[in-house]
Coordinates of C-alpha atoms in Angstrom, one line a residue:
M1 CA 9.1 -1.5 -0.5
S2 CA 6.1 0.7 -0.1
L3 CA 4.6 3.8 -1.6
N4 CA 2.1 6.0 0.1
Y5 CA 0.2 9.3 0.1
G6 CA -1.8 10.6 3.1
I7 CA -1.4 10.6 6.8
I8 CA 1.2 7.9 6.9
A9 CA 3.5 9.8 4.5
D10 CA 2.9 12.9 6.6
C11 CA 3.7 11.1 9.8
D12 CA 7.1 10.0 8.4
L13 CA 8.3 12.8 6.2
S14 CA 7.0 15.8 8.2
T15 CA 8.7 14.6 11.4
E16 CA 12.2 14.1 10.0
H17 CA 13.5 16.7 12.4
L18 CA 12.2 14.6 15.3
R19 CA 14.2 11.5 14.6
F20 CA 15.8 11.7 18.0
M21 CA 12.4 10.7 19.4
K22 CA 12.6 7.4 17.4
D23 CA 9.2 5.7 16.7
F24 CA 7.3 8.2 18.9
R25 CA 7.7 10.8 16.2
F26 CA 5.1 8.9 14.2
V27 CA 2.6 9.3 17.0
I28 CA 3.2 13.1 17.1
G29 CA 2.9 13.3 13.3
A30 CA -0.4 11.4 13.3
L31 CA -1.8 13.7 16.1
Q32 CA -0.7 16.8 14.2
A33 CA -2.4 15.6 11.0
L34 CA -5.6 14.6 12.7
L35 CA -5.9 17.8 14.8
A36 CA -5.1 19.9 11.7
N37 CA -8.0 18.2 10.0
R38 CA -5.9 17.4 6.9
K39 CA -7.6 16.0 3.9
Y40 CA -5.8 14.0 1.2
S41 CA -7.5 14.2 -2.2
C42 CA -6.5 12.2 -5.1
E43 CA -7.5 10.2 -8.1
I44 CA -6.4 6.6 -7.9
A45 CA -6.7 4.2 -10.9
M46 CA -5.9 0.6 -10.5
K47 CA -5.9 -2.8 -12.2
I48 CA -7.8 -4.8 -9.6
V49 CA -7.2 -8.5 -9.3
E50 CA -9.1 -9.1 -6.1
D51 CA -11.0 -6.7 -3.8
N52 CA -12.8 -9.1 -1.4
I53 CA -10.8 -9.4 1.8
D54 CA -12.2 -12.8 2.7
N55 CA -11.0 -14.2 -0.7
I56 CA -7.7 -12.4 -0.2
R57 CA -7.2 -13.9 3.3
Q58 CA -8.3 -17.4 2.1
E59 CA -5.8 -17.3 -0.8
Y60 CA -3.0 -16.1 1.5
N61 CA -3.6 -18.9 4.0
K62 CA -4.0 -21.5 1.3
I63 CA -0.6 -20.6 -0.2
Y64 CA 1.2 -20.0 3.1
N65 CA 0.0 -23.3 4.6
S66 CA 0.9 -25.3 1.6
S67 CA 3.9 -27.6 1.7
S68 CA 5.2 -26.1 -1.5
S69 CA 7.2 -22.9 -1.4
H70 CA 5.9 -22.0 -4.9
V71 CA 3.5 -19.0 -5.1
E72 CA 1.3 -18.7 -8.2
D73 CA 1.8 -15.6 -10.2
K74 CA -1.7 -14.1 -10.5
S75 CA -0.6 -11.7 -13.2
N76 CA 0.1 -14.5 -15.7
E77 CA 3.1 -12.6 -16.9
V78 CA 6.8 -13.5 -17.0
E79 CA 9.3 -10.8 -17.8
D80 CA 11.4 -11.4 -20.9
K81 CA 14.7 -10.1 -19.5
S82 CA 16.4 -10.1 -22.9
K83 CA 14.1 -7.1 -23.9
G84 CA 14.8 -5.1 -20.8
I85 CA 12.1 -3.8 -18.5
V86 CA 8.9 -3.0 -20.4
D87 CA 6.0 -1.4 -18.6
K88 CA 3.0 -3.3 -19.6
Y89 CA 0.6 -0.5 -18.5
G90 CA 2.5 2.4 -19.8
S91 CA 3.1 5.6 -17.7
V92 CA 1.3 8.5 -16.2
N93 CA 1.5 10.1 -19.6
D94 CA -0.7 7.4 -21.2
P95 CA -4.5 7.2 -21.0
I96 CA -5.8 5.1 -18.2
P97 CA -6.5 1.6 -19.5
S98 CA -10.2 0.9 -20.0
D99 CA -10.3 -2.2 -17.7
W100 CA -8.9 -0.2 -14.7
T101 CA -11.1 1.0 -11.8
V102 CA -10.9 4.8 -11.1
L103 CA -11.7 6.3 -7.7
N104 CA -11.8 10.0 -6.9
D105 CA -11.6 10.2 -3.2
D106 CA -10.8 12.3 -0.2
G107 CA -9.0 10.0 2.2
Y108 CA -6.7 9.5 5.1
I109 CA -4.6 6.6 3.8
F110 CA -3.5 5.5 0.4
I111 CA -0.7 3.0 0.7
A112 CA 0.6 0.1 -1.4
G113 CA 3.5 -2.4 -0.8
K114 CA 5.0 -5.7 -1.6
V115 CA 6.1 -6.9 1.8
P116 CA 3.9 -7.2 5.0
W117 CA 5.8 -4.7 7.1
L118 CA 6.0 -1.0 6.9
S119 CA 8.4 -1.0 9.9
R120 CA 9.5 -3.5 12.5
S121 CA 6.2 -2.9 14.5
Q122 CA 3.7 -2.3 11.7
I123 CA 2.1 -5.1 9.7
V124 CA 0.3 -3.0 7.1
F125 CA -0.1 -5.7 4.4
P126 CA -0.6 -9.0 6.3
C127 CA -1.7 -10.8 3.2
A128 CA 1.3 -9.8 1.1
L129 CA 3.0 -12.7 -0.8
P130 CA 6.5 -12.5 -2.3
S131 CA 5.8 -14.0 -5.7
D132 CA 2.2 -13.5 -6.7
G133 CA 3.0 -10.7 -9.1
L134 CA 0.7 -8.2 -7.3
L135 CA 0.8 -5.2 -5.0
D136 CA -1.3 -5.0 -1.8
L137 CA -3.2 -1.7 -1.7
M138 CA -5.0 -0.2 1.3
I139 CA -7.3 2.8 1.3
V140 CA -9.1 4.5 4.2
N141 CA -11.5 7.2 2.9
W142 CA -12.4 10.4 4.6
D143 CA -16.1 10.0 4.4
K144 CA -18.0 9.2 7.6
I145 CA -15.0 8.2 9.7
S146 CA -14.0 9.7 13.0
K147 CA -10.5 10.8 13.9
L148 CA -10.6 8.3 16.7
K149 CA -11.3 5.5 14.3
V150 CA -8.4 6.6 12.1
A151 CA -6.2 6.5 15.2
N152 CA -7.5 3.0 16.0
I153 CA -6.7 1.9 12.5
L154 CA -3.1 3.2 12.8
A155 CA -2.7 1.5 16.2
S156 CA -4.1 -1.8 14.7
F157 CA -1.1 -2.0 12.4
E158 CA 0.9 -3.7 15.2
Q159 CA -1.1 -6.9 14.8
G160 CA -2.4 -6.4 11.3
A161 CA -6.0 -6.4 12.7
H162 CA -7.0 -3.3 10.6
I163 CA -7.9 -5.5 7.6
N164 CA -10.9 -6.7 9.6
M165 CA -12.3 -3.1 10.0
K166 CA -15.1 -2.1 7.6
E167 CA -13.5 1.3 7.0
V168 CA -10.4 -0.3 5.5
K169 CA -10.4 -1.2 1.8
Y170 CA -7.8 -3.8 0.9
Y171 CA -7.0 -4.8 -2.7
K172 CA -4.7 -7.0 -4.7
V173 CA -3.7 -5.0 -7.8
A174 CA -1.3 -5.5 -10.7
A175 CA -0.7 -1.8 -11.2
L176 CA -1.9 1.6 -10.0
R177 CA -1.7 5.3 -10.8
L178 CA -2.1 8.0 -8.1
T179 CA -2.7 11.7 -9.0
P180 CA -2.8 14.1 -6.0
K181 CA -5.6 16.8 -6.3
N182 CA -6.7 20.1 -4.8
K183 CA -3.2 21.2 -3.6
D184 CA 0.2 22.0 -5.0
T185 CA 2.4 20.7 -2.2
G186 CA 2.4 17.7 0.1
Y187 CA 4.2 14.4 0.8
I188 CA 4.4 11.3 -1.3
S189 CA 6.7 8.7 0.1
I190 CA 8.3 5.8 -1.9
D191 CA 10.2 3.4 0.4
G192 CA 10.4 6.1 3.1
E193 CA 11.9 8.7 0.8
K194 CA 10.2 11.9 -0.3
V195 CA 9.5 12.1 -4.0
P196 CA 8.1 15.0 -6.1
F197 CA 4.5 15.8 -5.4
K198 CA 3.0 14.8 -8.7
P199 CA 1.2 11.8 -10.4
F200 CA 3.0 8.5 -10.3
Q201 CA 2.4 5.0 -11.6
V202 CA 3.7 1.6 -10.5
E203 CA 3.3 -1.9 -11.7
V204 CA 4.8 -5.3 -10.7
H205 CA 7.4 -6.9 -13.0
P206 CA 6.9 -10.6 -12.1
K207 CA 10.0 -12.8 -11.6
L208 CA 12.4 -10.1 -12.7
I209 CA 14.9 -10.9 -9.9
N210 CA 15.7 -13.9 -7.7
V211 CA 15.8 -13.5 -3.9
L212 CA 17.3 -16.1 -1.6
N213 CA 15.0 -17.3 1.1
I214 CA 14.7 -20.5 3.2
D215 CA 11.2 -21.5 2.1
G216 CA 10.1 -18.8 -0.4
K217 CA 7.7 -17.2 2.1
Y218 CA 7.6 -14.2 4.3
A219 CA 7.4 -14.7 8.1
P220 CA 3.8 -15.5 9.1
T221 CA 1.4 -12.7 9.9
N222 CA -1.3 -14.9 11.4
V223 CA -4.2 -13.3 9.6

């Protein structure tokens, strides 16, 4: 339950032929991308709900430590299932809504998800909540960051400590649109699968399905 563009997608999709090396293939993929000095350019437009990591962490802990399993839906939207699935924010063919934030960046990491884990050993979104109606989005820009720092950020996924690094931007968004720039081919990964290298848009449809869970929460990430 993730979508990403940048070094993480490269690490995964460009090393498919190395699956026999198991998780070590991601290390090789990251080293290849860093040594090749790869730059990932895109325009990313997003409907931001919160962009202050302290507020995000505080809200996560407030909800997770509450006795209730109910998580407030920050989007204030409930899907009318009788009408089918309706995209509130349209598609990539529509104009970007006026209340969205648009960034044109060269970066290393552009990744969004709905669950804390990218894999069994990577807590990429430690503040993710199952029923808040939002995506967690993380961005690491190219500007003024060393390759060693990027490697440190990737290594920090194991404990979710990267959200404390100043180079990491962490958002709660209701929807986003990503448009790759400055090259014709590359890797975009949605849930670990390669998809066409072209603009895509995603939004959360709150309360569209029911998922059985003991207490309505993910396992703790201890942020």
